[in-house]
Coordinates of C-alpha atoms and ligand atoms in Angstrom, one line a residue:
X1 CA -30.4 84.8 39.9
X2 CA -28.8 86.9 42.6
X3 CA -28.2 89.9 40.4
X4 CA -31.1 91.3 38.2
X5 CA -30.0 90.9 34.7
X6 CA -32.2 91.9 31.8
X7 CA -33.3 89.1 29.6
X8 CA -31.9 88.7 26.1
X9 CA -34.3 88.3 23.2
X10 CA -34.4 84.5 23.2
X11 CA -34.9 84.4 27.0
X12 CA -37.8 86.8 26.5
X13 CA -39.4 84.6 23.8
X14 CA -39.1 81.5 26.1
X15 CA -40.5 83.4 29.1
X16 CA -43.5 84.3 27.0
X17 CA -43.9 80.8 25.5
X18 CA -43.9 79.3 29.0
X19 CA -46.2 81.9 30.5
X20 CA -48.7 81.5 27.7
X21 CA -48.7 77.7 28.1
X22 CA -47.5 77.2 24.5
X23 CA -45.0 74.8 26.0
X24 CA -44.9 73.1 29.4
X25 CA -41.2 72.9 29.2
X26 CA -38.5 73.6 26.6
X27 CA -36.2 71.4 24.7
X28 CA -33.1 72.8 22.9
X29 CA -30.4 71.1 21.0
X30 CA -26.8 71.6 20.1
X31 CA -26.3 70.3 16.5
X32 CA -22.6 70.0 15.5
X33 CA -21.5 68.5 12.3
X34 CA -18.8 66.0 13.2
X35 CA -16.4 67.3 10.6
X36 CA -13.9 68.9 13.0
X37 CA -13.1 69.7 16.6
X38 CA -15.3 72.3 18.4
X39 CA -14.0 75.9 18.7
X40 CA -14.8 78.7 21.0
X41 CA -17.6 79.8 18.7
X42 CA -19.2 76.4 19.4
X43 CA -18.7 77.0 23.1
X44 CA -20.9 80.0 22.8
X45 CA -23.6 78.0 21.1
X46 CA -23.2 75.2 23.7
X47 CA -23.4 77.6 26.6
X48 CA -26.5 79.3 25.0
X49 CA -28.4 76.1 24.2
X50 CA -27.6 74.2 27.4
X51 CA -27.8 77.4 29.4
X52 CA -31.3 78.2 28.3
X53 CA -32.5 74.7 29.2
X54 CA -30.9 75.0 32.6
X55 CA -32.3 78.4 33.2
X56 CA -35.8 77.4 32.3
X57 CA -35.9 73.9 33.7
X58 CA -35.8 72.3 30.3
X59 CA -33.5 69.8 28.5
X60 CA -31.0 69.8 25.7
X61 CA -30.2 67.1 23.1
X62 CA -26.8 66.7 21.6
X63 CA -27.4 66.0 17.9
X64 CA -24.8 65.1 15.4
X65 CA -25.7 66.6 12.1
X66 CA -24.0 63.8 10.2
X67 CA -25.5 64.1 6.7
X68 CA -22.3 64.7 4.8
X69 CA -20.3 61.4 5.1
X70 CA -17.3 62.5 3.1
X71 CA -16.1 64.9 5.8
X72 CA -17.3 63.3 8.9
X73 CA -15.6 61.0 11.3
X74 CA -16.0 59.1 14.6
X75 CA -12.9 60.9 16.0
X76 CA -14.8 64.1 15.7
X77 CA -17.9 62.7 17.4
X78 CA -15.8 61.5 20.3
X79 CA -14.0 64.8 20.7
X80 CA -17.2 66.8 20.6
X81 CA -18.7 64.7 23.4
X82 CA -15.6 65.1 25.5
X83 CA -15.7 68.9 25.0
X84 CA -19.4 69.4 25.8
X85 CA -18.9 67.3 29.0
X86 CA -15.8 69.2 29.9
X87 CA -17.6 72.5 29.6
X88 CA -19.9 71.2 32.3
X89 CA -23.0 70.2 30.4
X90 CA -25.1 67.1 30.2
X91 CA -27.3 66.2 27.3
X92 CA -30.7 64.6 27.6
X93 CA -30.3 62.5 24.5
X94 CA -27.4 61.7 22.2
X95 CA -29.0 61.9 18.7
X96 CA -27.7 61.5 15.2
X97 CA -29.4 62.9 12.0
X98 CA -28.3 59.6 10.4
X99 CA -30.7 57.7 12.8
X100 CA -33.5 59.5 11.0
X101 CA -32.4 58.6 7.5
X102 CA -35.4 56.2 7.1
X103 CA -37.8 58.7 8.5
X104 CA -36.4 61.5 6.3
X105 CA -36.7 59.2 3.3
X106 CA -40.4 58.7 4.1
X107 CA -40.9 62.4 4.5
X108 CA -39.4 63.0 1.1
X109 CA -41.8 60.4 -0.4
X110 CA -44.7 62.2 1.3
X111 CA -43.7 65.4 -0.4
X112 CA -43.5 63.7 -3.8
X113 CA -46.9 62.2 -3.1
X114 CA -48.3 65.7 -2.5
X115 CA -46.8 66.9 -5.7
X116 CA -44.3 69.0 -3.7
X117 CA -41.0 67.4 -4.8
X118 CA -39.5 66.1 -8.1
X119 CA -36.5 64.4 -9.4
X120 CA -34.3 66.6 -11.6
X121 CA -31.7 65.2 -14.0
X122 CA -30.0 68.6 -14.5
X123 CA -26.4 69.2 -13.6
X124 CA -25.4 71.4 -10.7
X125 CA -24.5 74.1 -13.2
X126 CA -27.7 73.9 -15.0
X127 CA -29.7 74.1 -11.8
X128 CA -27.8 77.1 -10.7
X129 CA -28.4 78.8 -14.0
X130 CA -32.1 78.0 -14.0
X131 CA -32.5 79.4 -10.5
X132 CA -32.3 83.0 -11.8
X133 CA -30.8 85.8 -9.8
X134 CA -32.2 87.8 -6.9
X135 CA -33.6 90.3 -9.4
X136 CA -34.7 87.8 -12.1
X137 CA -37.0 84.8 -11.5
X138 CA -35.8 81.3 -12.2
X139 CA -36.9 79.5 -15.4
X140 CA -37.3 75.9 -14.3
X141 CA -37.1 73.0 -16.6
X142 CA -39.2 70.1 -18.0
X143 CA -38.3 67.8 -15.1
X144 CA -40.4 70.0 -12.9
X145 CA -43.5 68.6 -14.7
X146 CA -42.8 65.0 -14.0
X147 CA -45.7 63.0 -12.7
X148 CA -46.0 61.9 -9.1
X149 CA -45.7 58.3 -10.1
X150 CA -42.6 58.9 -12.2
X151 CA -41.0 60.8 -9.3
X152 CA -41.8 58.1 -6.9
X153 CA -40.2 55.5 -9.1
X154 CA -37.1 57.6 -9.9
X155 CA -36.6 58.5 -6.2
X156 CA -36.8 54.8 -5.3
X157 CA -34.3 54.1 -8.0
X158 CA -32.0 56.8 -6.7
X159 CA -32.1 55.1 -3.3
X160 CA -31.5 51.7 -4.9
X161 CA -28.3 52.9 -6.4
X162 CA -29.4 52.9 -10.1
X163 CA -27.7 56.2 -10.9
X164 CA -24.3 57.6 -10.6
X165 CA -23.3 60.3 -8.1
X166 CA -24.7 63.6 -9.2
X167 CA -26.8 62.2 -12.0
X168 CA -30.1 63.2 -10.3
X169 CA -31.3 65.1 -7.4
X170 CA -34.6 65.4 -5.5
X171 CA -35.9 69.0 -5.3
X172 CA -38.7 70.6 -3.5
X173 CA -41.3 72.2 -5.8
X174 CA -41.9 75.6 -4.2
X175 CA -41.6 78.8 -6.1
X176 CA -39.0 79.7 -8.8
X177 CA -39.9 83.4 -8.5
X178 CA -39.5 83.6 -4.7
X179 CA -37.5 86.6 -3.6
X180 CA -35.8 84.2 -1.2
X181 CA -33.4 82.1 -3.4
X182 CA -33.6 79.3 -0.9
X183 CA -37.2 78.8 -1.8
X184 CA -36.5 78.4 -5.5
X185 CA -36.9 74.6 -5.6
X186 CA -34.1 73.8 -3.1
X187 CA -32.3 70.5 -3.3
X188 CA -33.5 67.9 -0.8
X189 CA -31.5 64.8 -1.7
X190 CA -28.3 64.1 -3.6
X191 CA -26.6 60.9 -4.7
X192 CA -23.3 60.4 -3.1
X193 CA -21.4 57.2 -2.7
X194 CA -19.4 57.7 0.5
X195 CA -18.9 55.5 3.5
X196 CA -20.8 56.9 6.4
X197 CA -19.2 56.5 9.9
X198 CA -22.5 55.2 11.3
X199 CA -24.6 53.9 8.5
X200 CA -21.7 52.4 6.5
X201 CA -22.7 51.8 2.8
X202 CA -26.4 51.4 3.5
X203 CA -27.3 54.7 1.7
X204 CA -26.1 56.2 -1.5
X205 CA -28.5 59.2 -1.2
X206 CA -28.1 61.7 1.6
X207 CA -30.5 64.5 2.6
X208 CA -29.3 68.1 2.3
X209 CA -28.9 70.2 5.4
X210 CA -32.2 72.0 4.9
X211 CA -34.1 68.7 4.7
X212 CA -32.4 67.1 7.6
X213 CA -32.1 69.9 10.2
X214 CA -35.6 71.1 10.6
X215 CA -37.1 67.6 10.4
X216 CA -34.6 66.3 13.0
X217 CA -35.7 69.2 15.3
X218 CA -39.3 68.2 14.7
X219 CA -38.7 64.4 15.2
X220 CA -37.1 65.2 18.6
X221 CA -39.8 67.8 19.5
X222 CA -37.3 70.6 19.9
X223 CA -39.2 73.7 21.0
X224 CA -36.5 76.4 20.4
X225 CA -34.0 75.7 17.7
X226 CA -31.3 78.3 18.1
X227 CA -28.7 78.9 15.3
X228 CA -26.6 81.6 13.9
X229 CA -27.7 84.5 11.7
X230 CA -26.6 83.0 8.3
X231 CA -29.6 80.7 8.7
X232 CA -32.2 83.4 8.5
X233 CA -32.8 82.8 4.8
X234 CA -33.2 79.1 5.5
X235 CA -36.0 79.7 8.0
X236 CA -38.8 80.0 5.4
X237 CA -37.8 76.6 4.1
X238 CA -37.5 75.2 7.6
X239 CA -41.1 76.3 8.2
X240 CA -42.3 75.1 4.8
X241 CA -41.1 71.6 5.3
X242 CA -42.7 71.3 8.7
X243 CA -45.9 72.7 7.5
X244 CA -46.2 70.6 4.4
X245 CA -45.4 67.4 6.3
X246 CA -47.7 68.4 9.2
X247 CA -45.1 67.4 11.8
X248 CA -44.1 68.9 15.2
X249 CA -43.7 72.7 14.8
X250 CA -40.2 73.4 16.0
X251 CA -39.2 77.0 15.6
X252 CA -35.9 78.5 14.6
X253 CA -34.3 81.6 16.2
X254 CA -31.1 83.2 15.2
X255 CA -28.3 85.0 17.0
X256 CA -25.0 86.5 15.9
X257 CA -22.1 84.1 15.7
X258 CA -19.1 84.7 17.9
X259 CA -16.1 86.3 16.1
X260 CA -13.0 87.1 18.0
X261 CA -9.9 89.2 17.2
X262 CA -6.7 87.4 16.1
X263 CA -8.8 84.2 15.6
X264 CA -10.1 82.1 12.8
X265 CA -13.4 80.5 13.6
X266 CA -14.1 77.9 11.0
X267 CA -13.5 74.2 11.2
X268 CA -12.6 74.2 7.5
X269 CA -9.7 76.7 8.1
X270 CA -8.7 75.1 11.4
X271 CA -8.5 71.7 9.6
X272 CA -6.1 73.3 7.1
X273 CA -3.9 74.5 9.8
X274 CA -3.7 71.0 11.1
X275 CA -3.3 69.2 7.8
X276 CA -0.7 71.6 6.5
X277 CA 1.3 71.4 9.7
X278 CA 1.0 75.0 10.7
X279 CA 0.1 73.7 14.2
X280 CA 0.8 70.4 15.8
X281 CA -2.7 69.1 16.1
X282 CA -6.3 70.1 16.7
X283 CA -5.5 70.4 20.4
X284 CA -2.4 72.5 19.8
X285 CA -2.6 75.0 22.7
X286 CA -2.6 77.9 20.2
X287 CA -5.7 76.7 18.5
X288 CA -9.1 78.3 19.4
X289 CA -10.5 74.8 19.8
X290 CA -12.0 73.8 23.1
X291 CA -9.5 71.0 23.3
X292 CA -6.6 73.3 22.5
X293 CA -7.8 75.8 25.2
X294 CA -8.2 72.9 27.6
X295 CA -4.6 71.7 27.0
X296 CA -3.3 75.3 27.3
X297 CA -4.8 75.5 30.8
X298 CA -8.1 77.4 30.2
X299 CA -10.7 76.4 32.7
X300 CA -14.3 75.5 31.7
X301 CA -15.5 78.1 34.3
X302 CA -13.6 80.8 32.5
X303 CA -15.0 79.9 29.1
X304 CA -18.5 79.8 30.5
X305 CA -18.0 83.1 32.1
X306 CA -16.7 84.6 28.8
X307 CA -19.7 83.3 26.9
X308 CA -22.0 84.8 29.6
X309 CA -20.3 88.2 29.5
X310 CA -20.5 88.6 25.7
X311 CA -24.2 87.9 25.8
X312 CA -26.5 87.4 22.8
X313 CA -26.5 89.8 19.9
X314 CA -28.7 90.0 16.8
X315 CA -25.9 91.7 14.8
X316 CA -22.5 90.4 13.8
X317 CA -19.6 91.9 15.9
X318 CA -16.1 91.0 16.9
X319 CA -15.1 90.3 20.4
X320 CA -11.8 91.3 21.8
X321 CA -9.6 88.2 22.5
X322 CA -8.4 90.0 25.6
X323 CA -11.8 89.7 27.2
X324 CA -11.4 85.9 27.1
X325 CA -7.9 86.3 28.6
X326 CA -9.4 88.6 31.3
X327 CA -11.9 85.9 32.2
X328 CA -9.3 83.1 32.5
X329 CA -7.0 85.4 34.5
X330 CA -9.8 86.2 36.9
X331 CA -10.5 82.5 37.5
X332 CA -6.9 81.4 37.7
X333 CA -5.9 84.1 40.1
X334 CA -8.4 82.5 42.5
X335 CA -7.4 78.9 42.1
X336 CA -3.8 78.8 40.8
X337 CA -1.0 77.5 43.0
X338 CA 1.9 79.9 43.2
X339 CA 5.3 78.5 42.3
X340 CA 8.8 79.9 41.6
X341 CA 10.5 79.3 38.3
X342 CA 13.6 81.1 36.9
X343 CA 14.0 81.3 33.1
X344 CA 17.2 83.2 32.4
X345 CA 19.3 82.4 35.4
X346 CA 22.3 83.9 37.1
X347 CA 23.8 82.4 40.2
X348 CA 23.4 84.1 43.5
X349 CA 25.8 83.1 46.3
X350 CA 24.9 84.0 49.8
X351 CA 28.3 84.2 51.4
X352 CA 27.3 84.4 55.1
X353 CA 24.7 81.7 54.9
X354 CA 26.4 78.9 56.8
X355 CA 23.3 76.9 57.8
X356 CA 23.8 74.7 54.8
X357 CA 20.2 74.4 53.8
X358 CA 16.7 74.8 55.3
X359 CA 13.1 74.2 54.4
X360 CA 11.0 77.4 54.1
X361 CA 7.3 77.6 53.7
X362 CA 5.6 79.6 51.0
X363 CA 1.8 80.2 50.7
X364 CA 0.2 78.4 47.8
X365 CA -2.3 81.1 47.0
X366 CA -2.7 84.5 48.8
X367 CA -6.2 84.7 47.4
X368 CA -7.3 81.5 49.2
X369 CA -7.1 81.5 53.0
X370 CA -7.3 77.7 52.9
X371 CA -4.7 77.3 50.2
X372 CA -2.0 76.2 52.6
X373 CA 1.8 76.3 52.2
X374 CA 4.4 74.3 50.5
X375 CA 8.0 73.4 51.3
X376 CA 10.6 75.4 49.5
X377 CA 14.3 74.4 50.1
X378 CA 16.7 77.3 50.6
X379 CA 20.5 77.1 50.4
X380 CA 23.5 79.4 49.9
X381 CA 23.4 79.0 46.1
X382 CA 20.3 80.2 44.3
X383 CA 19.2 80.9 40.8
X384 CA 17.7 84.3 40.2
X385 CA 16.6 86.0 37.0
X386 CA 19.3 87.8 35.0
X387 CA 17.0 90.8 34.5
X388 CA 16.7 91.1 38.3
X389 CA 20.3 92.3 38.5
X390 CA 21.8 95.5 37.3
X391 CA 25.5 96.2 37.3
X392 CA 25.0 100.0 37.6
X393 CA 21.4 100.3 38.9
X394 CA 19.4 103.3 37.8
X395 CA 17.6 105.4 40.3
X396 CA 14.2 103.7 40.4
X397 CA 15.6 100.1 40.1
X398 CA 14.3 98.2 43.1
X399 CA 15.8 94.9 42.4
X400 CA 19.4 93.8 42.9
X401 CA 22.6 95.7 42.2
X402 CA 25.8 96.5 44.1
X403 CA 24.8 98.0 47.4
X404 CA 21.1 97.3 47.0
X405 CA 18.9 95.1 49.2
X406 CA 15.8 93.1 48.2
X407 CA 13.6 90.4 49.8
X408 CA 13.8 86.9 48.4
X409 CA 10.2 85.7 48.3
X410 CA 9.2 83.8 51.4
X411 CA 12.9 83.9 52.6
X412 CA 15.3 86.6 53.7
X413 CA 16.4 90.1 52.9
X414 CA 19.7 90.1 51.1
X415 CA 22.2 92.8 50.4
X416 CA 24.4 92.6 47.3
X417 CA 28.1 92.9 47.8
X418 CA 29.8 92.1 44.5
X419 CA 29.6 90.2 41.3
X420 CA 31.7 88.4 38.7
X421 CA 31.7 88.4 34.9
X422 CA 32.9 86.0 32.3
X423 CA 35.3 86.9 29.5
X424 CA 32.5 88.3 27.3
X425 CA 31.4 90.6 30.1
X426 CA 28.2 88.6 31.0
X427 CA 27.4 88.5 34.7
X428 CA 28.0 85.0 36.0
X429 CA 27.7 85.2 39.8
X430 CA 26.3 87.7 42.2
X431 CA 27.4 87.7 45.9
X432 CA 25.3 88.8 48.7
X433 CA 24.9 88.7 52.5
X434 CA 21.6 87.7 54.1
X435 CA 20.1 89.1 57.2
X436 CA 19.2 86.2 59.5
X437 CA 16.6 88.2 61.5
X438 CA 14.6 89.2 58.3
X439 CA 12.9 85.8 57.7
X440 CA 9.5 86.2 56.0
X441 CA 6.8 86.4 58.6
X442 CA 9.2 87.0 61.4
X443 CA 11.2 90.0 60.1
X444 CA 12.6 92.1 62.9
X445 CA 15.5 93.5 60.8
X446 CA 13.8 96.9 60.1
X447 CA 15.6 97.0 56.8
X448 CA 13.3 98.8 54.2
X449 CA 13.2 97.0 50.8
X450 CA 11.0 97.8 47.9
X451 CA 11.5 94.7 45.7
X452 CA 10.8 91.0 46.1
X453 CA 12.5 88.5 43.9
X454 CA 11.6 84.9 43.1
X455 CA 14.4 82.4 43.2
X456 CA 15.1 78.7 43.3
X457 CA 17.8 76.8 45.2
X458 CA 20.4 75.7 42.7
X459 CA 21.0 72.2 44.0
X460 CA 17.3 71.5 44.5
X461 CA 16.1 73.0 41.2
X462 CA 14.4 70.8 38.6
X463 CA 14.7 71.6 34.9
X464 CA 11.5 72.4 33.1
X465 CA 10.5 73.6 29.6
X466 CA 8.0 76.4 29.3
X467 CA 5.9 76.8 26.2
X468 CA 5.3 80.5 25.9
X469 CA 2.4 81.1 23.6
X470 CA 1.5 84.2 21.7
X471 CA -1.4 84.9 19.3
X472 CA -1.5 82.5 16.3
X473 CA -2.3 85.4 14.0
X474 CA -1.0 88.9 13.9
X475 CA -3.9 90.8 12.5
X476 CA -6.9 91.7 14.5
X477 CA -9.8 91.3 12.0
X478 CA -9.0 88.2 9.9
X479 CA -12.4 88.2 8.2
X480 CA -11.6 91.6 6.7
X481 CA -8.0 91.0 5.9
X482 CA -7.4 90.4 2.2
X483 CA -5.6 87.3 1.0
X484 CA -5.0 83.9 2.4
X485 CA -5.5 83.8 6.2
X486 CA -2.4 81.8 6.6
X487 CA -0.3 84.7 5.4
X488 CA -1.2 86.4 8.6
X489 CA 0.2 83.7 11.0
X490 CA 2.4 85.1 13.7
X491 CA 5.8 83.4 13.3
X492 CA 6.5 83.8 17.0
X493 CA 3.4 82.2 18.3
X494 CA 5.5 79.7 20.3
X495 CA 8.7 80.1 22.2
X496 CA 10.2 77.2 24.1
X497 CA 12.1 78.3 27.1
X498 CA 14.2 76.2 29.4
X499 CA 14.0 77.1 33.1
X500 CA 14.7 76.0 36.7
X501 CA 11.8 75.3 38.9
X502 CA 11.4 74.7 42.6
X503 CA 11.2 71.0 43.3
X504 CA 7.5 71.0 44.3
X505 CA 6.6 71.2 40.6
X506 CA 8.1 67.7 40.0
X507 CA 5.4 66.2 42.4
X508 CA 2.5 68.5 41.8
X509 CA -0.7 67.0 40.4
X510 CA -1.2 67.1 36.7
X511 CA -4.5 68.9 37.0
X512 CA -3.2 71.7 39.1
X513 CA -3.2 75.3 37.7
X514 CA -0.1 77.4 38.5
X515 CA 1.0 80.9 38.7
X516 CA 4.7 81.1 38.1
X517 CA 5.5 84.3 40.1
X518 CA 5.9 87.3 37.9
X519 CA 5.6 85.2 34.7
X520 CA 2.1 84.1 34.1
X521 CA -0.4 81.2 34.5
X522 CA 0.8 77.8 33.5
X523 CA -0.6 74.3 33.1
X524 CA 1.3 71.0 32.6
X525 CA 1.2 69.9 29.0
X526 CA -0.2 66.5 28.0
X527 CA 3.2 65.5 26.7
X528 CA 4.9 66.4 30.0
X529 CA 6.6 63.5 31.8
X530 CA 8.4 63.2 35.1
X531 CA 11.7 63.2 33.3
X532 CA 10.8 66.1 31.1
X533 CA 8.4 68.5 32.7
X534 CA 6.7 70.8 30.2
X535 CA 4.3 73.7 31.1
X536 CA 2.1 75.7 28.8
X537 CA 1.6 79.3 29.4
X538 CA -2.1 79.7 29.6
X539 CA -2.0 83.5 29.8
X540 CA 0.4 86.2 30.9
X541 CA -0.2 88.2 34.1
X542 CA -0.7 91.5 32.4
X543 CA -4.2 92.6 32.2
X544 CA -4.7 95.0 29.3
X545 CA -8.5 94.5 28.9
X546 CA -9.4 95.5 32.4
X547 CA -7.2 98.6 32.1
X548 CA -9.0 99.6 28.9
X549 CA -12.4 99.2 30.5
X550 CA -11.4 101.7 33.2
X551 CA -10.5 104.4 30.8
Ligands
ATP1 P1 -17.8 76.1 11.2 O1 -18.1 77.1 10.1 O2 -16.7 76.5 12.1 O3 -17.6 74.7 10.6 P2 -20.4 75.4 11.6 O4 -21.5 76.4 11.9 O5 -20.4 74.8 10.3 O6 -19.1 76.0 12.0 P3 -21.6 73.3 13.1 O7 -21.0 72.0 13.5 O8 -22.6 73.2 12.0 O9 -20.4 74.2 12.7 O10 -22.2 74.1 14.3 C1 -22.9 73.6 15.4 C2 -23.6 74.8 16.0 O11 -22.7 75.7 16.5 C3 -24.5 75.5 15.0 O12 -25.7 75.7 15.7 C4 -23.8 76.7 14.8 O13 -24.7 77.8 14.4 C5 -23.0 77.0 16.0 N1 -21.8 77.8 15.8 C6 -20.8 77.5 14.9 N2 -19.9 78.5 14.9 C7 -20.4 79.4 15.8 C8 -19.9 80.7 16.2 N3 -18.7 81.2 15.8 N4 -20.6 81.4 17.2 C9 -21.7 80.9 17.7 N5 -22.2 79.7 17.3 C10 -21.6 79.0 16.4
MG2 MG1 -21.9 73.7 9.4

């Protein structure tokens, strides 16, 4: 690292573990459940898990935590793989908890054999009631005293499909008086007839999260199993299972999940937005999904930068969405190709331009000395923005109005002479003279101008549609807002705007990032075609976060 950065608490633990020789190298994992598309919170976890391995010369497994067949799907598996790769990470092994179903079943049998698990016929409600409360111990029931032989036979029958869904469960026999509710004989297996996207109909019993996760870590020899704070109370059970089974001692460490302003961060809620049609799809550019952000034009670099800047916390907090926008702006400013697009046009006629037309050259990126230039056709009829003309200019108006002069970007200085209006009083055409000796880069006119306007040549312009996105929600802290989260959706989160663009855009590569001058950063939408060019606004040019930091 070029710059000395203090280690976060997980980095400190790993540094010690390596120094003490506890591990020769580390192995982390990213364990998504394939029940939805990944969101920016997952990006944080990905950057952390893969980042730690990279930093310390270790490896990372991608493990699908696919123990809940009803909600899981291969579509999600594929999207998760694509997203992790796109973020720039490579996994050592692609693993599935479902690949361990046989092994996990054997582990459960071992617990039964040690008298540490039993089959319970109680209903979910009865089990909940018998668990007691945080202040009162659980009571338990007669099933708890079943013999090992009986439990072995019943568990085998559960697996063989002799019982209906929910009729029986396998529970660990730990401590009904534990102050940690998770240790009060937690469920290990349930009966559920559901088609699994990998194991098909082979199984009708499925392990619970707590019985699958830690054991999967252990099977893979994960050294540092990093998860979010809500799993702290699960840690005792994680350790208990590993200890009782005498298997590889993986360890769990917890950090605060990412929360962000104006954003819902839960696959369940994001699925609702998709299913109920509040957004177009999982990759709708307004979604906080990695695929949505990719389609909107976010770069993987900027997302990694964001995850790096927010760091690792041990306490829940809420990160300002504008920090993410700041990161993407920083990156796009360096790489985006500059283009000119006019959204609300009025015609500008240059009366003394009798050349017909010419090709001018405009730099692609002033931030990049090797960025080169592009051809921009110029003629005597241009489109300019309606808001760049004022009939009776105010004192500090540096754009166009009768008697005022401005520079046309990468072209000439022009001076406005007159204008025309339609019957409703709207400006239709502005007339100006150009100064032939004021060409950009070779200006000898000596005319002082303060404003520079973007423009496109009317006869060369190509029509495009701009998707101007705004926040999907209109309240900052959705977790604290009372009521249904969907009541807080911003009705103006998408504005479709027709515009005229310079012709280069029709031939530019699909992967290119753009800055439309004075408008924002844009990226070609996946539904854009040669006949109908569509660009998504990734982020506006204005930079509120950086300003706030300077205060
Ligand atoms: P969701 O509630 O959105 O469904 P999840 O935690 O159930 O999220 P998983 O697929 O189980 O989703 O998560 C995979 C990994 O990503 C887990 O280790 C989880 O802790 C982590 N993760 C999920 N959400 C966040 C978040 N907001 N910030 C950081 N890490 C997260
Ligand atoms: Mg989950």
